[in-house]
CSV table of C-alpha atoms in Angstrom, one decimal:
chain,number,residue,atom,x,y,z
J,13,UNK,CA,-55.3,-43.0,5.1
J,14,UNK,CA,-53.9,-40.5,7.5
J,15,UNK,CA,-51.2,-43.0,8.5
J,16,UNK,CA,-50.0,-43.1,4.8
J,17,UNK,CA,-49.2,-39.4,4.5
J,18,UNK,CA,-45.7,-39.7,6.0
J,19,UNK,CA,-45.0,-42.5,3.5
J,20,UNK,CA,-46.2,-40.5,0.5
J,21,UNK,CA,-44.4,-37.4,1.7
J,22,UNK,CA,-41.1,-39.3,2.0
J,23,UNK,CA,-41.6,-40.7,-1.5
J,24,UNK,CA,-42.3,-37.2,-2.9
J,25,UNK,CA,-39.3,-35.7,-1.2
J,26,UNK,CA,-37.0,-38.5,-2.5
J,27,UNK,CA,-38.3,-37.9,-6.0
J,28,UNK,CA,-37.6,-34.1,-5.7
J,29,UNK,CA,-34.1,-34.7,-4.4
J,30,UNK,CA,-33.3,-37.1,-7.2
J,31,UNK,CA,-34.6,-34.6,-9.7
J,32,UNK,CA,-32.5,-31.8,-8.3
J,33,UNK,CA,-29.5,-34.1,-8.8
J,34,UNK,CA,-29.9,-33.9,-12.5
J,35,UNK,CA,-28.4,-31.0,-14.5
J,36,UNK,CA,-31.7,-29.0,-14.8
J,37,UNK,CA,-32.2,-29.3,-11.0
J,38,UNK,CA,-28.8,-28.0,-10.3
J,39,UNK,CA,-29.4,-25.0,-12.6
J,40,UNK,CA,-32.6,-24.2,-10.8
J,41,UNK,CA,-30.8,-24.3,-7.4
J,42,UNK,CA,-28.1,-22.0,-8.8
J,43,UNK,CA,-30.7,-19.5,-10.0
J,44,UNK,CA,-32.6,-19.5,-6.7
J,45,UNK,CA,-29.5,-19.2,-4.5
J,46,UNK,CA,-27.6,-16.8,-6.8
J,47,UNK,CA,-24.6,-19.1,-7.0
J,48,UNK,CA,-22.2,-18.8,-9.9
J,49,UNK,CA,-20.9,-21.7,-11.9
J,50,UNK,CA,-17.5,-20.1,-11.8
J,51,UNK,CA,-15.0,-21.4,-9.2
J,52,UNK,CA,-14.8,-19.6,-5.9
J,53,UNK,CA,-11.6,-18.5,-4.2
J,54,UNK,CA,-8.1,-18.6,-5.5
J,55,UNK,CA,-7.9,-20.1,-9.0
J,56,UNK,CA,-5.0,-21.0,-11.2
J,57,UNK,CA,-4.9,-22.5,-14.7
J,58,UNK,CA,-2.0,-24.0,-16.6
J,59,UNK,CA,-1.6,-23.2,-20.3
J,60,UNK,CA,-2.2,-26.9,-21.0
J,61,UNK,CA,-5.6,-26.7,-19.2
J,62,UNK,CA,-6.5,-23.4,-21.0
J,63,UNK,CA,-5.5,-24.9,-24.4
J,64,UNK,CA,-8.0,-27.8,-23.9
J,65,UNK,CA,-11.0,-25.5,-23.3
J,66,UNK,CA,-13.6,-24.6,-25.8
J,67,UNK,CA,-14.1,-20.9,-26.5
J,68,UNK,CA,-16.9,-20.4,-24.0
J,69,UNK,CA,-15.1,-22.3,-21.3
J,70,UNK,CA,-12.1,-20.1,-21.9
J,71,UNK,CA,-14.2,-17.0,-21.5
J,72,UNK,CA,-15.5,-18.3,-18.1
J,73,UNK,CA,-11.9,-19.1,-17.0
J,74,UNK,CA,-10.8,-15.5,-17.9
J,75,UNK,CA,-13.8,-14.2,-15.9
J,76,UNK,CA,-12.8,-16.3,-12.9
J,77,UNK,CA,-9.3,-15.0,-13.1
J,78,UNK,CA,-10.5,-11.4,-13.2
J,79,UNK,CA,-12.6,-12.1,-10.1
J,80,UNK,CA,-9.6,-13.6,-8.4
J,81,UNK,CA,-7.9,-10.3,-8.9
J,82,UNK,CA,-10.7,-8.6,-7.0
J,83,UNK,CA,-12.4,-7.1,-10.0
J,84,UNK,CA,-16.2,-7.2,-10.6
J,85,UNK,CA,-16.4,-9.3,-13.7
J,86,UNK,CA,-19.5,-10.6,-15.6
J,87,UNK,CA,-19.5,-13.1,-18.4
J,88,UNK,CA,-21.6,-11.8,-21.3
J,89,UNK,CA,-20.2,-13.5,-24.4
J,90,UNK,CA,-22.8,-14.4,-26.9
J,91,UNK,CA,-23.8,-13.8,-30.5
J,92,UNK,CA,-23.9,-10.1,-31.2
J,93,UNK,CA,-21.9,-9.2,-28.1
J,94,UNK,CA,-20.0,-6.5,-30.1
J,95,UNK,CA,-16.6,-7.7,-28.9
J,96,UNK,CA,-17.4,-8.0,-25.2
J,97,UNK,CA,-16.9,-11.5,-23.7
J,98,UNK,CA,-16.5,-10.2,-20.2
J,99,UNK,CA,-17.5,-6.9,-18.7
J,100,UNK,CA,-15.6,-5.5,-15.8
J,101,UNK,CA,-15.9,-2.6,-13.3
J,102,UNK,CA,-12.5,-2.3,-11.6
J,103,UNK,CA,-11.6,-0.9,-8.1
J,104,UNK,CA,-10.9,2.5,-9.7
J,105,UNK,CA,-14.5,2.4,-11.0
J,106,UNK,CA,-13.5,2.2,-14.6
J,107,UNK,CA,-15.4,0.0,-17.0
J,108,UNK,CA,-13.4,-2.4,-19.1
J,109,UNK,CA,-14.3,-4.7,-22.0
J,110,UNK,CA,-12.4,-8.0,-22.2
J,111,UNK,CA,-12.4,-10.0,-25.4
J,112,UNK,CA,-11.2,-13.7,-25.3
J,113,UNK,CA,-9.5,-15.4,-28.2
J,114,UNK,CA,-8.9,-19.2,-27.6
J,115,UNK,CA,-6.4,-20.0,-30.3
J,116,UNK,CA,-3.8,-22.6,-31.0
J,117,UNK,CA,-0.4,-21.6,-29.5
J,118,UNK,CA,1.0,-20.9,-33.0
J,119,UNK,CA,-1.9,-18.7,-34.1
J,120,UNK,CA,-1.9,-14.9,-33.9
J,121,UNK,CA,-4.7,-12.3,-33.3
J,122,UNK,CA,-4.5,-9.9,-36.2
J,123,UNK,CA,-5.0,-6.1,-36.5
J,124,UNK,CA,-8.5,-6.6,-37.9
J,125,UNK,CA,-9.5,-7.9,-34.4
J,126,UNK,CA,-8.0,-4.9,-32.7
J,127,UNK,CA,-9.8,-2.6,-35.1
J,128,UNK,CA,-13.1,-4.4,-34.5
J,129,UNK,CA,-13.0,-4.0,-30.8
J,130,UNK,CA,-11.7,-0.4,-31.1
J,131,UNK,CA,-14.9,0.4,-32.9
J,132,UNK,CA,-17.2,-0.9,-30.1
J,133,UNK,CA,-15.6,-0.8,-26.6
J,134,UNK,CA,-16.2,2.9,-26.1
J,135,UNK,CA,-19.3,3.7,-28.1
J,136,UNK,CA,-21.3,0.5,-27.5
J,137,UNK,CA,-20.1,-0.4,-24.0
J,138,UNK,CA,-19.0,2.9,-22.6
J,139,UNK,CA,-15.7,1.4,-21.4
J,140,UNK,CA,-12.5,3.2,-20.5
J,141,UNK,CA,-10.3,0.7,-22.2
J,142,UNK,CA,-10.3,-2.8,-23.6
J,143,UNK,CA,-8.2,-6.0,-23.1
J,144,UNK,CA,-7.7,-8.9,-25.6
J,145,UNK,CA,-6.7,-12.1,-24.0
J,146,UNK,CA,-5.4,-15.0,-26.1
J,147,UNK,CA,-3.8,-18.4,-25.8
J,148,UNK,CA,-1.8,-17.5,-28.9
J,149,UNK,CA,0.0,-14.3,-29.8
J,150,UNK,CA,-0.5,-11.1,-31.8
J,151,UNK,CA,0.7,-9.9,-35.1
J,152,UNK,CA,3.2,-7.0,-35.3
J,153,UNK,CA,0.4,-4.8,-36.7
J,154,UNK,CA,-1.9,-5.7,-33.8
J,155,UNK,CA,0.9,-4.9,-31.3
J,156,UNK,CA,1.5,-1.6,-33.0
J,157,UNK,CA,-2.2,-0.5,-33.1
J,158,UNK,CA,-3.5,-1.9,-29.8
J,159,UNK,CA,-1.8,0.7,-27.5
J,160,UNK,CA,-2.7,3.6,-29.7
J,161,UNK,CA,-6.4,2.7,-29.3
J,162,UNK,CA,-6.3,2.0,-25.6
J,163,UNK,CA,-6.4,-1.8,-26.0
J,164,UNK,CA,-4.2,-3.9,-23.8
J,165,UNK,CA,-2.9,-7.2,-25.3
J,166,UNK,CA,-2.4,-10.4,-23.2
J,167,UNK,CA,-0.4,-12.9,-25.2
J,168,UNK,CA,0.5,-16.5,-24.3
J,169,UNK,CA,3.4,-15.5,-22.0
J,170,UNK,CA,1.4,-12.8,-20.2
J,171,UNK,CA,-1.4,-15.3,-19.8
J,172,UNK,CA,0.9,-17.8,-18.2
J,173,UNK,CA,2.1,-15.2,-15.7
J,174,UNK,CA,-1.5,-14.3,-14.9
J,175,UNK,CA,-3.3,-17.6,-15.0
J,176,UNK,CA,-0.6,-20.0,-13.7
J,177,UNK,CA,1.9,-17.9,-11.7
J,178,UNK,CA,-0.8,-15.8,-10.1
J,179,UNK,CA,0.5,-12.3,-11.0
J,180,UNK,CA,-2.3,-9.7,-11.0
J,181,UNK,CA,-3.4,-8.7,-14.5
J,182,UNK,CA,-3.1,-5.0,-13.9
J,183,UNK,CA,0.5,-5.5,-12.7
J,184,UNK,CA,1.4,-7.4,-15.8
J,185,UNK,CA,-0.2,-4.7,-18.0
J,186,UNK,CA,1.1,-1.9,-15.9
J,187,UNK,CA,-2.3,-0.4,-15.5
J,188,UNK,CA,-2.6,2.0,-12.6
J,189,UNK,CA,-5.0,0.8,-9.9
J,190,UNK,CA,-5.6,4.0,-7.8
J,191,UNK,CA,-8.8,2.5,-6.3
J,192,UNK,CA,-7.2,-0.7,-5.0
J,193,UNK,CA,-8.0,0.3,-1.4
J,194,UNK,CA,-11.6,1.3,-2.1
J,195,UNK,CA,-14.4,-1.0,-1.3
J,196,UNK,CA,-14.8,-3.9,-3.7
J,197,UNK,CA,-17.6,-3.9,-6.2
J,198,UNK,CA,-19.9,-7.0,-6.1
J,199,UNK,CA,-20.3,-9.1,-9.3
J,200,UNK,CA,-23.1,-7.6,-11.4
J,201,UNK,CA,-22.1,-3.9,-10.7
J,202,UNK,CA,-22.0,-3.5,-14.5
J,203,UNK,CA,-25.8,-3.5,-14.5
J,204,UNK,CA,-27.8,-0.4,-15.1
J,205,UNK,CA,-28.1,0.9,-11.5
J,206,UNK,CA,-24.5,0.6,-10.6
J,207,UNK,CA,-23.3,1.9,-14.0
J,208,UNK,CA,-25.4,5.0,-13.5
J,209,UNK,CA,-23.7,5.6,-10.2
J,210,UNK,CA,-20.3,5.2,-11.8
J,211,UNK,CA,-21.2,7.7,-14.6
J,212,UNK,CA,-22.5,10.2,-12.1
J,213,UNK,CA,-19.3,9.9,-10.0
J,214,UNK,CA,-17.1,10.5,-13.2
J,215,UNK,CA,-19.2,13.5,-14.1
J,216,UNK,CA,-18.6,15.1,-10.7
J,217,UNK,CA,-14.9,14.4,-10.9
């Protein structure tokens, strides 16, 4: 019987390895190792690629692009997210809400969407400003009200420059990045402990 232990051990290990090759197994590995399903390193997406994504995949692509820019970004999009698909802490220690609108190229984000996020990004998320990213465009009313409410708008042309040509988002939006040389925040810095530190720092400033 003792001689059979190596055989049974080998069979058991083979079964475990095969099980981990399935999707549930990979998800377990990701949770245990803390790995993200987002792509690592430099990423670029063509508009054709982004147009083919479903809304959730588009949110993940936007999150990956924000991380590419060196920002601490966390995908949180879900039912009842109050307009926040991605939450960001930037290198100037500002909190930012990003809303993603995966639309057909000929569709436009309207002023009602701008008003909706204006009512939540400060009060519900404590953010300094908000960004709406779309594969389409914006109505004239949305373009007029967005800047008044501290909401930056990324239309199809700006998205191409950011996602495909590799220009940093803040450069496209002309958002000052005073903290670019400060240490980078790790993904997840939006969570309670780090947010408390950010708030304390702002109160001292």
